[in-house]
Structure formats: C-alpha cells, structure tokens
Amino acid sequence: MKQNSSVTEFILLGLTQDALKQKMVFVIFLIFYQGTVVGNTFIIVTIKFSRTLGSPMYFFLFYLSFSDSCFSTSTAPRLIVDAISKKSIISYNECITQVFALHLFGCMGIFVLILMAVDRYVAICKPLRYPVIMSHQVCVILIVLAWIGSFIHSTAQIVLALRLPFCGPNLIDHYCCDLQPLLKLACMDTYMINLLLVSNSGAICSSSFVLLMISYFVILHSLRNHSAEGKKKALSTCTSHIIVVILFFGPCIFIYARPPTTFPMDKMVAVFYTIGTPFLNPLIYTLRNAEVKNAMKKLWHVKIMTE
C-alpha cells in the first residue's frame, strides 16, 4: 500500500489502560467472540445441510451469519490479544487492511438485512408472485450485487484513509483502526474527508435504516388482512428482523452520521455494533424462529447418531 505518512505503525490504546479491567476485557470478549463464531457457524451449517431451510429468507440468513462472523473477526481477536499485551502495536498496512475488512463485512451485513426485508415484503404483500420474484437465481444475483456494493464502499474508505498524512502522534484512542480515530491523528485539515465519510458511511447507515423501518411498517400494516395464524408467524419473523435492525443501526448511525466530534462513549458504542450485534444475531434468529430450532435439532441429532 502506498503510504502517505512518516508513521509506520500505530499504538492502539484499547478500551482501558487499567490492568484489572484489561483482564476483564480479555475474558468477556473472548466469551463473546467464541459465542459469535460458534453461534453463526451453527446457523451456517444448519442452513447449508438442512432440507427444510431452503427458502430465500434462510438463503439470506446464511450470508448474514457469514458476514457477522467475518465482521466480528475483523476486530475482536485483536481486541482480545491486545488486552493481555504490554503494548498494542499495529502496522500501517495492517491498520488499513482492518479498515477495509471492517467496512466490507459491515456493509455486507447492511445489504443483507435490506434483502431480508425485501424478501419478507414480497412474501407477505405479494404472496402469489413470491416464487417468481424471489427465485433462487434472483437471490443469487442480489447477493452478488451486495458483495459488489460492499467492495465499492470499503474501497472508498481505503481511498480516504490513504489520503491521510501522519506526521507524528501515533496513539489511536480506540481498540481498532477506523477512519474516525485516524482522522484525529492526521496532520491536515480533515473537514472535507469527514464530510465524505458522513456522505458515504453515514448516508448508507441512515438511509438503510429509514428504508428498512418503512418497509417493515408497510409489512406490519398489510398484516391486518391475514389470518390469525399468518399474522402470528409473520409478526414473529418481522419482530426478529426489527430487533436486529435497531440494535445494529442505532450505534452505527451514532458513530458515522455526525459532525467530526468524539465522545467518551464512542468506543463502547462501537463495541456494541462490531462485537455485540454479531453475538446476539444467532440468539435472536434461533430463539425466535421455530423452523431454525427444529432444523438444528434434526440435523445435529442425526449427526450425533451417525457418529
């Protein structure tokens, strides 16, 4: 990577400098990360090998679980290791790579949530045309477009990051590399870059959240014409999706869609959407979804019996 600075490495200050709290951070986030990987892996394997989970909703859930695992992996392992390290050093290239991975998989998760909302809208509001509109071929094309869009977004973040010159201070008051903490260290006027950041990441988070909430409002409004059993099933599915949307987009909008200011709570808010939400998603989608729970029981029971 072309380096536009005299700084070759950064020091991540992490969530805390207190030795006791660092040990607590290590234990807590090790549990969270293991839970994230195990939970999302269970969902991925279950959807992949279960014959009952072949609908588009679970096709998209497969990619949400995959992006969540990668999204958490882009930050959690370093946070865990740095919590027990004497000095948390990250090279310039590693820092830029982390920015790319963070935005690639984060943006992919956003696009998949939108596709899941589209799927629910078509299933509930256009049930007769659902098999045609949401065919497997269409779903594959939508996922490919989501990956392309995510790659373009993350590449734009890298372009902005590579324009930042660093002349001296290399202490990043964060547990990971992202554009906001890097902007504080740049030895240049960062107003325009921050404006581009808000118009890119901030606009994606805000517009996606508004679009999703409108779509679910339309879906819930249309349920008044359905049977009691249909309402119950649709409400259960949509409620799970709405919970995920609020938990992810609330912190995301707080971080990215605002002027260039920092608050003491920024790191904890970032923890919530980079590590917390990927951990909670498997719980939300399994505990509130009878089909997934039943498929998991059947699949893993068969595997255990065959062994």
PDB file of C-alpha atoms in Angstrom:
ATOM      1  CA  MET A   1       0.000   0.000   0.000  1.00  0.00           C
ATOM      2  CA  LYS A   2       1.236   3.456  -0.847  1.00  0.00           C
ATOM      3  CA  GLN A   3       1.951   5.177   2.441  1.00  0.00           C
ATOM      4  CA  ASN A   4       1.254   8.907   2.668  1.00  0.00           C
ATOM      5  CA  SER A   5       2.969   9.427   6.026  1.00  0.00           C
ATOM      6  CA  SER A   6       6.152   9.102   8.046  1.00  0.00           C
ATOM      7  CA  VAL A   7       4.391   6.864  10.574  1.00  0.00           C
ATOM      8  CA  THR A   8       4.904   3.129  10.005  1.00  0.00           C
ATOM      9  CA  GLU A   9       2.905   1.818  12.963  1.00  0.00           C
ATOM     10  CA  PHE A  10       0.218   2.823  15.418  1.00  0.00           C
ATOM     11  CA  ILE A  11      -0.406   2.050  19.086  1.00  0.00           C
ATOM     12  CA  LEU A  12      -3.979   1.065  19.951  1.00  0.00           C
ATOM     13  CA  LEU A  13      -4.964   2.258  23.430  1.00  0.00           C
ATOM     14  CA  GLY A  14      -7.846  -0.229  23.587  1.00  0.00           C
ATOM     15  CA  LEU A  15     -10.888   0.053  25.817  1.00  0.00           C
ATOM     16  CA  THR A  16      -8.939   0.721  29.009  1.00  0.00           C
ATOM     17  CA  GLN A  17      -5.406   1.098  30.380  1.00  0.00           C
ATOM     18  CA  ASP A  18      -6.280  -0.357  33.795  1.00  0.00           C
ATOM     19  CA  ALA A  19      -4.595  -3.768  34.292  1.00  0.00           C
ATOM     20  CA  LEU A  20      -7.539  -5.350  36.134  1.00  0.00           C
ATOM     21  CA  LYS A  21     -10.071  -4.053  33.617  1.00  0.00           C
ATOM     22  CA  GLN A  22      -7.889  -5.324  30.777  1.00  0.00           C
ATOM     23  CA  LYS A  23      -8.131  -8.840  32.195  1.00  0.00           C
ATOM     24  CA  MET A  24     -11.895  -8.451  32.404  1.00  0.00           C
ATOM     25  CA  VAL A  25     -11.960  -7.249  28.785  1.00  0.00           C
ATOM     26  CA  PHE A  26      -9.952 -10.328  27.767  1.00  0.00           C
ATOM     27  CA  VAL A  27     -12.317 -12.793  29.465  1.00  0.00           C
ATOM     28  CA  ILE A  28     -15.586 -11.071  28.493  1.00  0.00           C
ATOM     29  CA  PHE A  29     -14.783 -10.528  24.837  1.00  0.00           C
ATOM     30  CA  LEU A  30     -13.174 -13.945  24.442  1.00  0.00           C
ATOM     31  CA  ILE A  31     -16.517 -15.428  25.523  1.00  0.00           C
ATOM     32  CA  PHE A  32     -18.418 -13.051  23.230  1.00  0.00           C
ATOM     33  CA  TYR A  33     -16.233 -13.847  20.236  1.00  0.00           C
ATOM     34  CA  GLN A  34     -16.356 -17.600  20.778  1.00  0.00           C
ATOM     35  CA  GLY A  35     -20.137 -17.359  21.120  1.00  0.00           C
ATOM     36  CA  THR A  36     -20.326 -15.343  17.898  1.00  0.00           C
ATOM     37  CA  VAL A  37     -18.263 -17.818  15.880  1.00  0.00           C
ATOM     38  CA  VAL A  38     -19.970 -20.914  17.302  1.00  0.00           C
ATOM     39  CA  GLY A  39     -23.500 -19.484  17.020  1.00  0.00           C
ATOM     40  CA  ASN A  40     -23.109 -18.215  13.476  1.00  0.00           C
ATOM     41  CA  THR A  41     -21.305 -21.408  12.402  1.00  0.00           C
ATOM     42  CA  PHE A  42     -24.230 -23.476  13.701  1.00  0.00           C
ATOM     43  CA  ILE A  43     -26.628 -21.369  11.627  1.00  0.00           C
ATOM     44  CA  ILE A  44     -24.429 -21.575   8.503  1.00  0.00           C
ATOM     45  CA  VAL A  45     -24.021 -25.368   8.759  1.00  0.00           C
ATOM     46  CA  THR A  46     -27.701 -25.905   9.588  1.00  0.00           C
ATOM     47  CA  ILE A  47     -28.920 -23.878   6.599  1.00  0.00           C
ATOM     48  CA  LYS A  48     -26.343 -25.474   4.301  1.00  0.00           C
ATOM     49  CA  PHE A  49     -27.311 -29.064   5.093  1.00  0.00           C
ATOM     50  CA  SER A  50     -30.957 -28.803   6.162  1.00  0.00           C
ATOM     51  CA  ARG A  51     -33.589 -29.652   3.557  1.00  0.00           C
ATOM     52  CA  THR A  52     -36.300 -27.662   5.362  1.00  0.00           C
ATOM     53  CA  LEU A  53     -34.487 -24.314   5.241  1.00  0.00           C
ATOM     54  CA  GLY A  54     -34.353 -23.759   1.500  1.00  0.00           C
ATOM     55  CA  SER A  55     -36.437 -20.578   1.279  1.00  0.00           C
ATOM     56  CA  PRO A  56     -34.885 -17.218   0.264  1.00  0.00           C
ATOM     57  CA  MET A  57     -35.141 -15.929   3.849  1.00  0.00           C
ATOM     58  CA  TYR A  58     -32.702 -18.600   5.048  1.00  0.00           C
ATOM     59  CA  PHE A  59     -30.539 -18.143   1.964  1.00  0.00           C
ATOM     60  CA  PHE A  60     -30.053 -14.528   3.072  1.00  0.00           C
ATOM     61  CA  LEU A  61     -29.695 -15.549   6.739  1.00  0.00           C
ATOM     62  CA  PHE A  62     -26.787 -17.779   5.677  1.00  0.00           C
ATOM     63  CA  TYR A  63     -24.932 -14.742   4.304  1.00  0.00           C
ATOM     64  CA  LEU A  64     -25.880 -12.582   7.296  1.00  0.00           C
ATOM     65  CA  SER A  65     -24.319 -15.156   9.630  1.00  0.00           C
ATOM     66  CA  PHE A  66     -21.231 -15.372   7.411  1.00  0.00           C
ATOM     67  CA  SER A  67     -20.796 -11.583   7.261  1.00  0.00           C
ATOM     68  CA  ASP A  68     -21.389 -11.309  11.030  1.00  0.00           C
ATOM     69  CA  SER A  69     -18.647 -13.862  11.744  1.00  0.00           C
ATOM     70  CA  CYS A  70     -16.184 -12.050   9.461  1.00  0.00           C
ATOM     71  CA  PHE A  71     -17.257  -8.625  10.758  1.00  0.00           C
ATOM     72  CA  SER A  72     -16.583  -9.637  14.354  1.00  0.00           C
ATOM     73  CA  THR A  73     -13.329 -11.362  13.356  1.00  0.00           C
ATOM     74  CA  SER A  74     -12.060  -8.104  11.832  1.00  0.00           C
ATOM     75  CA  THR A  75     -11.918  -6.505  15.308  1.00  0.00           C
ATOM     76  CA  ALA A  76     -12.483  -8.964  18.184  1.00  0.00           C
ATOM     77  CA  PRO A  77      -9.297 -11.116  18.001  1.00  0.00           C
ATOM     78  CA  ARG A  78      -7.025  -8.066  18.119  1.00  0.00           C
ATOM     79  CA  LEU A  79      -9.043  -6.540  20.973  1.00  0.00           C
ATOM     80  CA  ILE A  80      -8.723  -9.814  22.920  1.00  0.00           C
ATOM     81  CA  VAL A  81      -4.980 -10.243  22.284  1.00  0.00           C
ATOM     82  CA  ASP A  82      -4.205  -6.567  22.922  1.00  0.00           C
ATOM     83  CA  ALA A  83      -5.966  -6.774  26.308  1.00  0.00           C
ATOM     84  CA  ILE A  84      -3.159  -9.009  27.614  1.00  0.00           C
ATOM     85  CA  SER A  85      -0.323  -7.436  25.634  1.00  0.00           C
ATOM     86  CA  LYS A  86       2.059  -4.913  27.133  1.00  0.00           C
ATOM     87  CA  LYS A  87       1.996  -2.757  24.015  1.00  0.00           C
ATOM     88  CA  SER A  88      -0.675  -2.972  21.320  1.00  0.00           C
ATOM     89  CA  ILE A  89       1.144  -2.138  18.097  1.00  0.00           C
ATOM     90  CA  ILE A  90      -0.452  -2.367  14.659  1.00  0.00           C
ATOM     91  CA  SER A  91       1.450  -1.620  11.454  1.00  0.00           C
ATOM     92  CA  TYR A  92       0.224   0.930   8.930  1.00  0.00           C
ATOM     93  CA  ASN A  93      -0.650  -1.770   6.382  1.00  0.00           C
ATOM     94  CA  GLU A  94      -2.452  -3.890   8.983  1.00  0.00           C
ATOM     95  CA  CYS A  95      -4.398  -0.831  10.069  1.00  0.00           C
ATOM     96  CA  ILE A  96      -5.534  -0.056   6.525  1.00  0.00           C
ATOM     97  CA  THR A  97      -6.441  -3.732   5.997  1.00  0.00           C
ATOM     98  CA  GLN A  98      -8.559  -3.686   9.142  1.00  0.00           C
ATOM     99  CA  VAL A  99     -10.416  -0.596   7.911  1.00  0.00           C
ATOM    100  CA  PHE A 100     -11.132  -2.425   4.639  1.00  0.00           C
ATOM    101  CA  ALA A 101     -12.364  -5.623   6.325  1.00  0.00           C
ATOM    102  CA  LEU A 102     -14.461  -3.733   8.874  1.00  0.00           C
ATOM    103  CA  HIS A 103     -16.344  -1.816   6.190  1.00  0.00           C
ATOM    104  CA  LEU A 104     -16.547  -4.689   3.694  1.00  0.00           C
ATOM    105  CA  PHE A 105     -18.313  -7.092   6.046  1.00  0.00           C
ATOM    106  CA  GLY A 106     -20.206  -4.372   7.912  1.00  0.00           C
ATOM    107  CA  CYS A 107     -21.663  -3.032   4.670  1.00  0.00           C
ATOM    108  CA  MET A 108     -22.425  -6.583   3.505  1.00  0.00           C
ATOM    109  CA  GLY A 109     -24.429  -7.130   6.686  1.00  0.00           C
ATOM    110  CA  ILE A 110     -26.425  -3.961   5.984  1.00  0.00           C
ATOM    111  CA  PHE A 111     -27.213  -5.007   2.423  1.00  0.00           C
ATOM    112  CA  VAL A 112     -28.264  -8.497   3.536  1.00  0.00           C
ATOM    113  CA  LEU A 113     -30.635  -7.012   6.114  1.00  0.00           C
ATOM    114  CA  ILE A 114     -32.201  -4.954   3.315  1.00  0.00           C
ATOM    115  CA  LEU A 115     -32.556  -8.076   1.142  1.00  0.00           C
ATOM    116  CA  MET A 116     -34.201  -9.913   4.048  1.00  0.00           C
ATOM    117  CA  ALA A 117     -36.688  -7.052   4.408  1.00  0.00           C
ATOM    118  CA  VAL A 118     -37.411  -7.187   0.652  1.00  0.00           C
ATOM    119  CA  ASP A 119     -37.951 -10.931   0.928  1.00  0.00           C
ATOM    120  CA  ARG A 120     -40.448 -10.515   3.795  1.00  0.00           C
ATOM    121  CA  TYR A 121     -42.254  -7.718   1.923  1.00  0.00           C
ATOM    122  CA  VAL A 122     -42.716  -9.857  -1.184  1.00  0.00           C
ATOM    123  CA  ALA A 123     -43.699 -12.934   0.854  1.00  0.00           C
ATOM    124  CA  ILE A 124     -46.371 -11.077   2.836  1.00  0.00           C
ATOM    125  CA  CYS A 125     -47.595  -8.426   0.388  1.00  0.00           C
ATOM    126  CA  LYS A 126     -47.152 -10.318  -2.920  1.00  0.00           C
ATOM    127  CA  PRO A 127     -47.593 -13.994  -1.914  1.00  0.00           C
ATOM    128  CA  LEU A 128     -48.840 -15.219  -5.298  1.00  0.00           C
ATOM    129  CA  ARG A 129     -45.862 -13.771  -7.163  1.00  0.00           C
ATOM    130  CA  TYR A 130     -43.327 -14.673  -4.447  1.00  0.00           C
ATOM    131  CA  PRO A 131     -41.871 -17.815  -6.133  1.00  0.00           C
ATOM    132  CA  VAL A 132     -41.217 -15.863  -9.346  1.00  0.00           C
ATOM    133  CA  ILE A 133     -39.940 -12.605  -7.823  1.00  0.00           C
ATOM    134  CA  MET A 134     -37.703 -14.283  -5.234  1.00  0.00           C
ATOM    135  CA  SER A 135     -36.460 -17.209  -7.324  1.00  0.00           C
ATOM    136  CA  HIS A 136     -33.093 -18.769  -6.489  1.00  0.00           C
ATOM    137  CA  GLN A 137     -31.486 -17.104  -9.495  1.00  0.00           C
ATOM    138  CA  VAL A 138     -32.751 -13.683  -8.418  1.00  0.00           C
ATOM    139  CA  CYS A 139     -31.477 -14.258  -4.864  1.00  0.00           C
ATOM    140  CA  VAL A 140     -28.018 -15.193  -6.139  1.00  0.00           C
ATOM    141  CA  ILE A 141     -27.885 -12.070  -8.322  1.00  0.00           C
ATOM    142  CA  LEU A 142     -28.930  -9.901  -5.348  1.00  0.00           C
ATOM    143  CA  ILE A 143     -26.207 -11.394  -3.134  1.00  0.00           C
ATOM    144  CA  VAL A 144     -23.578 -10.841  -5.848  1.00  0.00           C
ATOM    145  CA  LEU A 145     -24.691  -7.208  -6.164  1.00  0.00           C
ATOM    146  CA  ALA A 146     -24.477  -6.868  -2.372  1.00  0.00           C
ATOM    147  CA  TRP A 147     -20.872  -8.101  -2.412  1.00  0.00           C
ATOM    148  CA  ILE A 148     -20.010  -5.723  -5.255  1.00  0.00           C
ATOM    149  CA  GLY A 149     -21.615  -2.792  -3.443  1.00  0.00           C
ATOM    150  CA  SER A 150     -19.786  -3.678  -0.216  1.00  0.00           C
ATOM    151  CA  PHE A 151     -16.461  -3.882  -2.056  1.00  0.00           C
ATOM    152  CA  ILE A 152     -17.013  -0.476  -3.662  1.00  0.00           C
ATOM    153  CA  HIS A 153     -17.907   1.053  -0.280  1.00  0.00           C
ATOM    154  CA  SER A 154     -14.875  -0.404   1.530  1.00  0.00           C
ATOM    155  CA  THR A 155     -12.587   0.596  -1.337  1.00  0.00           C
ATOM    156  CA  ALA A 156     -13.861   4.176  -0.991  1.00  0.00           C
ATOM    157  CA  GLN A 157     -12.913   4.054   2.712  1.00  0.00           C
ATOM    158  CA  ILE A 158      -9.399   2.923   1.804  1.00  0.00           C
ATOM    159  CA  VAL A 159      -9.054   5.725  -0.719  1.00  0.00           C
ATOM    160  CA  LEU A 160      -9.940   8.224   2.004  1.00  0.00           C
ATOM    161  CA  ALA A 161      -7.596   6.569   4.533  1.00  0.00           C
ATOM    162  CA  LEU A 162      -4.641   6.560   2.137  1.00  0.00           C
ATOM    163  CA  ARG A 163      -5.025  10.316   1.640  1.00  0.00           C
ATOM    164  CA  LEU A 164      -4.394  10.959   5.342  1.00  0.00           C
ATOM    165  CA  PRO A 165      -0.812  12.048   6.171  1.00  0.00           C
ATOM    166  CA  PHE A 166       0.535  11.127   9.633  1.00  0.00           C
ATOM    167  CA  CYS A 167       3.496  13.165  10.803  1.00  0.00           C
ATOM    168  CA  GLY A 168       3.964  12.414  14.474  1.00  0.00           C
ATOM    169  CA  PRO A 169       1.383  11.191  17.012  1.00  0.00           C
ATOM    170  CA  ASN A 170       0.581   7.518  16.507  1.00  0.00           C
ATOM    171  CA  LEU A 171      -1.606   6.766  19.548  1.00  0.00           C
ATOM    172  CA  ILE A 172      -5.071   5.635  18.420  1.00  0.00           C
ATOM    173  CA  ASP A 173      -7.593   6.082  21.218  1.00  0.00           C
ATOM    174  CA  HIS A 174      -9.591   3.058  20.113  1.00  0.00           C
ATOM    175  CA  TYR A 175      -9.431  -0.741  20.046  1.00  0.00           C
ATOM    176  CA  CYS A 176      -9.378  -0.938  16.231  1.00  0.00           C
ATOM    177  CA  CYS A 177      -8.464   1.089  13.176  1.00  0.00           C
ATOM    178  CA  ASP A 178     -11.264   3.077  11.601  1.00  0.00           C
ATOM    179  CA  LEU A 179     -11.420   6.393   9.808  1.00  0.00           C
ATOM    180  CA  GLN A 180     -12.798   8.404  12.735  1.00  0.00           C
ATOM    181  CA  PRO A 181      -9.871   7.752  15.129  1.00  0.00           C
ATOM    182  CA  LEU A 182      -7.398   8.051  12.247  1.00  0.00           C
ATOM    183  CA  LEU A 183      -8.769  11.472  11.324  1.00  0.00           C
ATOM    184  CA  LYS A 184      -7.760  12.745  14.777  1.00  0.00           C
ATOM    185  CA  LEU A 185      -4.102  11.871  14.086  1.00  0.00           C
ATOM    186  CA  ALA A 186      -3.854  13.243  10.546  1.00  0.00           C
ATOM    187  CA  CYS A 187      -1.684  16.344  10.136  1.00  0.00           C
ATOM    188  CA  MET A 188      -4.060  18.094   7.727  1.00  0.00           C
ATOM    189  CA  ASP A 189      -7.451  19.734   7.643  1.00  0.00           C
ATOM    190  CA  THR A 190      -9.810  16.726   7.679  1.00  0.00           C
ATOM    191  CA  TYR A 191     -13.095  18.623   7.251  1.00  0.00           C
ATOM    192  CA  MET A 192     -13.646  17.528   3.639  1.00  0.00           C
ATOM    193  CA  ILE A 193     -12.654  13.918   4.324  1.00  0.00           C
ATOM    194  CA  ASN A 194     -15.024  13.780   7.271  1.00  0.00           C
ATOM    195  CA  LEU A 195     -17.751  15.242   5.047  1.00  0.00           C
ATOM    196  CA  LEU A 196     -17.077  12.464   2.525  1.00  0.00           C
ATOM    197  CA  LEU A 197     -17.145   9.911   5.336  1.00  0.00           C
ATOM    198  CA  VAL A 198     -20.543  11.120   6.542  1.00  0.00           C
ATOM    199  CA  SER A 199     -21.884  11.203   2.982  1.00  0.00           C
ATOM    200  CA  ASN A 200     -20.642   7.624   2.460  1.00  0.00           C
ATOM    201  CA  SER A 201     -20.859   5.537   5.647  1.00  0.00           C
ATOM    202  CA  GLY A 202     -23.287   7.879   7.382  1.00  0.00           C
ATOM    203  CA  ALA A 203     -25.617   8.013   4.400  1.00  0.00           C
ATOM    204  CA  ILE A 204     -25.578   4.233   3.983  1.00  0.00           C
ATOM    205  CA  CYS A 205     -26.425   3.656   7.661  1.00  0.00           C
ATOM    206  CA  SER A 206     -29.124   6.362   7.872  1.00  0.00           C
ATOM    207  CA  SER A 207     -30.825   5.714   4.532  1.00  0.00           C
ATOM    208  CA  SER A 208     -30.765   1.931   5.054  1.00  0.00           C
ATOM    209  CA  PHE A 209     -32.309   2.294   8.498  1.00  0.00           C
ATOM    210  CA  VAL A 210     -35.087   4.567   7.212  1.00  0.00           C
ATOM    211  CA  LEU A 211     -35.726   2.245   4.247  1.00  0.00           C
ATOM    212  CA  LEU A 212     -35.892  -0.812   6.496  1.00  0.00           C
ATOM    213  CA  MET A 213     -38.240   0.790   9.021  1.00  0.00           C
ATOM    214  CA  ILE A 214     -40.569   1.976   6.228  1.00  0.00           C
ATOM    215  CA  SER A 215     -40.607  -1.497   4.676  1.00  0.00           C
ATOM    216  CA  TYR A 216     -41.450  -3.157   7.992  1.00  0.00           C
ATOM    217  CA  PHE A 217     -44.142  -0.558   8.677  1.00  0.00           C
ATOM    218  CA  VAL A 218     -45.718  -1.417   5.299  1.00  0.00           C
ATOM    219  CA  ILE A 219     -45.411  -5.132   6.067  1.00  0.00           C
ATOM    220  CA  LEU A 220     -46.987  -4.847   9.514  1.00  0.00           C
ATOM    221  CA  HIS A 221     -49.760  -2.625   8.131  1.00  0.00           C
ATOM    222  CA  SER A 222     -50.597  -5.221   5.477  1.00  0.00           C
ATOM    223  CA  LEU A 223     -50.924  -7.989   8.085  1.00  0.00           C
ATOM    224  CA  ARG A 224     -54.385  -6.785   9.078  1.00  0.00           C
ATOM    225  CA  ASN A 225     -55.770  -8.693   6.068  1.00  0.00           C
ATOM    226  CA  HIS A 226     -54.156 -12.007   7.037  1.00  0.00           C
ATOM    227  CA  SER A 227     -55.415 -14.840   9.193  1.00  0.00           C
ATOM    228  CA  ALA A 228     -54.564 -15.051  12.895  1.00  0.00           C
ATOM    229  CA  GLU A 229     -52.022 -17.836  12.291  1.00  0.00           C
ATOM    230  CA  GLY A 230     -50.460 -15.939   9.366  1.00  0.00           C
ATOM    231  CA  LYS A 231     -50.217 -12.774  11.469  1.00  0.00           C
ATOM    232  CA  LYS A 232     -48.519 -14.647  14.305  1.00  0.00           C
ATOM    233  CA  LYS A 233     -45.885 -16.226  12.053  1.00  0.00           C
ATOM    234  CA  ALA A 234     -45.205 -13.021  10.124  1.00  0.00           C
ATOM    235  CA  LEU A 235     -45.025 -10.960  13.317  1.00  0.00           C
ATOM    236  CA  SER A 236     -42.534 -13.399  14.847  1.00  0.00           C
ATOM    237  CA  THR A 237     -40.251 -13.200  11.807  1.00  0.00           C
ATOM    238  CA  CYS A 238     -40.528  -9.429  11.353  1.00  0.00           C
ATOM    239  CA  THR A 239     -40.032  -8.740  15.060  1.00  0.00           C
ATOM    240  CA  SER A 240     -36.725 -10.625  14.972  1.00  0.00           C
ATOM    241  CA  HIS A 241     -35.597  -8.590  11.975  1.00  0.00           C
ATOM    242  CA  ILE A 242     -36.665  -5.280  13.532  1.00  0.00           C
ATOM    243  CA  ILE A 243     -34.747  -6.065  16.749  1.00  0.00           C
ATOM    244  CA  VAL A 244     -31.586  -6.775  14.718  1.00  0.00           C
ATOM    245  CA  VAL A 245     -32.047  -3.583  12.680  1.00  0.00           C
ATOM    246  CA  ILE A 246     -32.417  -1.362  15.752  1.00  0.00           C
ATOM    247  CA  LEU A 247     -29.507  -2.985  17.625  1.00  0.00           C
ATOM    248  CA  PHE A 248     -27.167  -2.571  14.650  1.00  0.00           C
ATOM    249  CA  PHE A 249     -28.195   0.713  13.075  1.00  0.00           C
ATOM    250  CA  GLY A 250     -28.646   2.711  16.279  1.00  0.00           C
ATOM    251  CA  PRO A 251     -24.922   2.593  17.222  1.00  0.00           C
ATOM    252  CA  CYS A 252     -23.863   2.678  13.546  1.00  0.00           C
ATOM    253  CA  ILE A 253     -25.723   5.947  12.900  1.00  0.00           C
ATOM    254  CA  PHE A 254     -24.399   7.428  16.152  1.00  0.00           C
ATOM    255  CA  ILE A 255     -20.797   6.798  15.055  1.00  0.00           C
ATOM    256  CA  TYR A 256     -20.884   7.605  11.337  1.00  0.00           C
ATOM    257  CA  ALA A 257     -23.694  10.091  10.704  1.00  0.00           C
ATOM    258  CA  ARG A 258     -22.493  13.066  12.732  1.00  0.00           C
ATOM    259  CA  PRO A 259     -20.024  16.008  12.622  1.00  0.00           C
ATOM    260  CA  PRO A 260     -16.312  15.402  13.419  1.00  0.00           C
ATOM    261  CA  THR A 261     -16.662  15.206  17.194  1.00  0.00           C
ATOM    262  CA  THR A 262     -15.669  12.495  19.658  1.00  0.00           C
ATOM    263  CA  PHE A 263     -17.373  11.363  22.838  1.00  0.00           C
ATOM    264  CA  PRO A 264     -16.070   9.190  25.707  1.00  0.00           C
ATOM    265  CA  MET A 265     -18.746   6.595  24.914  1.00  0.00           C
ATOM    266  CA  ASP A 266     -17.668   6.137  21.281  1.00  0.00           C
ATOM    267  CA  LYS A 267     -15.575   3.036  21.943  1.00  0.00           C
ATOM    268  CA  MET A 268     -18.326   1.279  23.886  1.00  0.00           C
ATOM    269  CA  VAL A 269     -20.884   2.155  21.199  1.00  0.00           C
ATOM    270  CA  ALA A 270     -18.531   0.739  18.555  1.00  0.00           C
ATOM    271  CA  VAL A 271     -18.144  -2.439  20.622  1.00  0.00           C
ATOM    272  CA  PHE A 272     -21.888  -2.892  20.561  1.00  0.00           C
ATOM    273  CA  TYR A 273     -22.260  -2.993  16.775  1.00  0.00           C
ATOM    274  CA  THR A 274     -18.905  -4.622  15.904  1.00  0.00           C
ATOM    275  CA  ILE A 275     -18.978  -7.380  18.552  1.00  0.00           C
ATOM    276  CA  GLY A 276     -22.303  -7.246  20.405  1.00  0.00           C
ATOM    277  CA  THR A 277     -24.724  -7.434  17.475  1.00  0.00           C
ATOM    278  CA  PRO A 278     -22.935 -10.328  15.685  1.00  0.00           C
ATOM    279  CA  PHE A 279     -23.091 -12.195  19.018  1.00  0.00           C
ATOM    280  CA  LEU A 280     -26.807 -11.512  19.514  1.00  0.00           C
ATOM    281  CA  ASN A 281     -27.954 -12.266  15.947  1.00  0.00           C
ATOM    282  CA  PRO A 282     -27.684 -16.081  16.239  1.00  0.00           C
ATOM    283  CA  LEU A 283     -29.642 -15.962  19.515  1.00  0.00           C
ATOM    284  CA  ILE A 284     -32.354 -13.740  18.029  1.00  0.00           C
ATOM    285  CA  TYR A 285     -32.745 -15.807  14.872  1.00  0.00           C
ATOM    286  CA  THR A 286     -32.757 -19.185  16.656  1.00  0.00           C
ATOM    287  CA  LEU A 287     -34.671 -18.470  19.866  1.00  0.00           C
ATOM    288  CA  ARG A 288     -37.434 -16.639  17.975  1.00  0.00           C
ATOM    289  CA  ASN A 289     -37.563 -18.944  14.953  1.00  0.00           C
ATOM    290  CA  ALA A 290     -39.153 -22.371  15.392  1.00  0.00           C
ATOM    291  CA  GLU A 291     -38.101 -23.574  11.913  1.00  0.00           C
ATOM    292  CA  VAL A 292     -34.415 -22.906  12.595  1.00  0.00           C
ATOM    293  CA  LYS A 293     -34.587 -24.540  16.038  1.00  0.00           C
ATOM    294  CA  ASN A 294     -36.303 -27.638  14.663  1.00  0.00           C
ATOM    295  CA  ALA A 295     -33.858 -27.894  11.757  1.00  0.00           C
ATOM    296  CA  MET A 296     -30.914 -27.614  14.168  1.00  0.00           C
ATOM    297  CA  LYS A 297     -32.325 -30.337  16.417  1.00  0.00           C
ATOM    298  CA  LYS A 298     -32.900 -32.713  13.497  1.00  0.00           C
ATOM    299  CA  LEU A 299     -29.566 -32.033  11.807  1.00  0.00           C
ATOM    300  CA  TRP A 300     -27.369 -32.274  14.889  1.00  0.00           C
ATOM    301  CA  HIS A 301     -29.325 -35.245  16.265  1.00  0.00           C
ATOM    302  CA  VAL A 302     -28.707 -37.123  13.003  1.00  0.00           C
ATOM    303  CA  LYS A 303     -25.005 -36.218  13.045  1.00  0.00           C
ATOM    304  CA  ILE A 304     -24.623 -37.394  16.646  1.00  0.00           C
ATOM    305  CA  MET A 305     -26.486 -40.638  15.926  1.00  0.00           C
ATOM    306  CA  THR A 306     -24.352 -41.395  12.854  1.00  0.00           C
ATOM    307  CA  GLU A 307     -21.179 -40.858  14.819  1.00  0.00           C
TER     308      GLU A 307
END
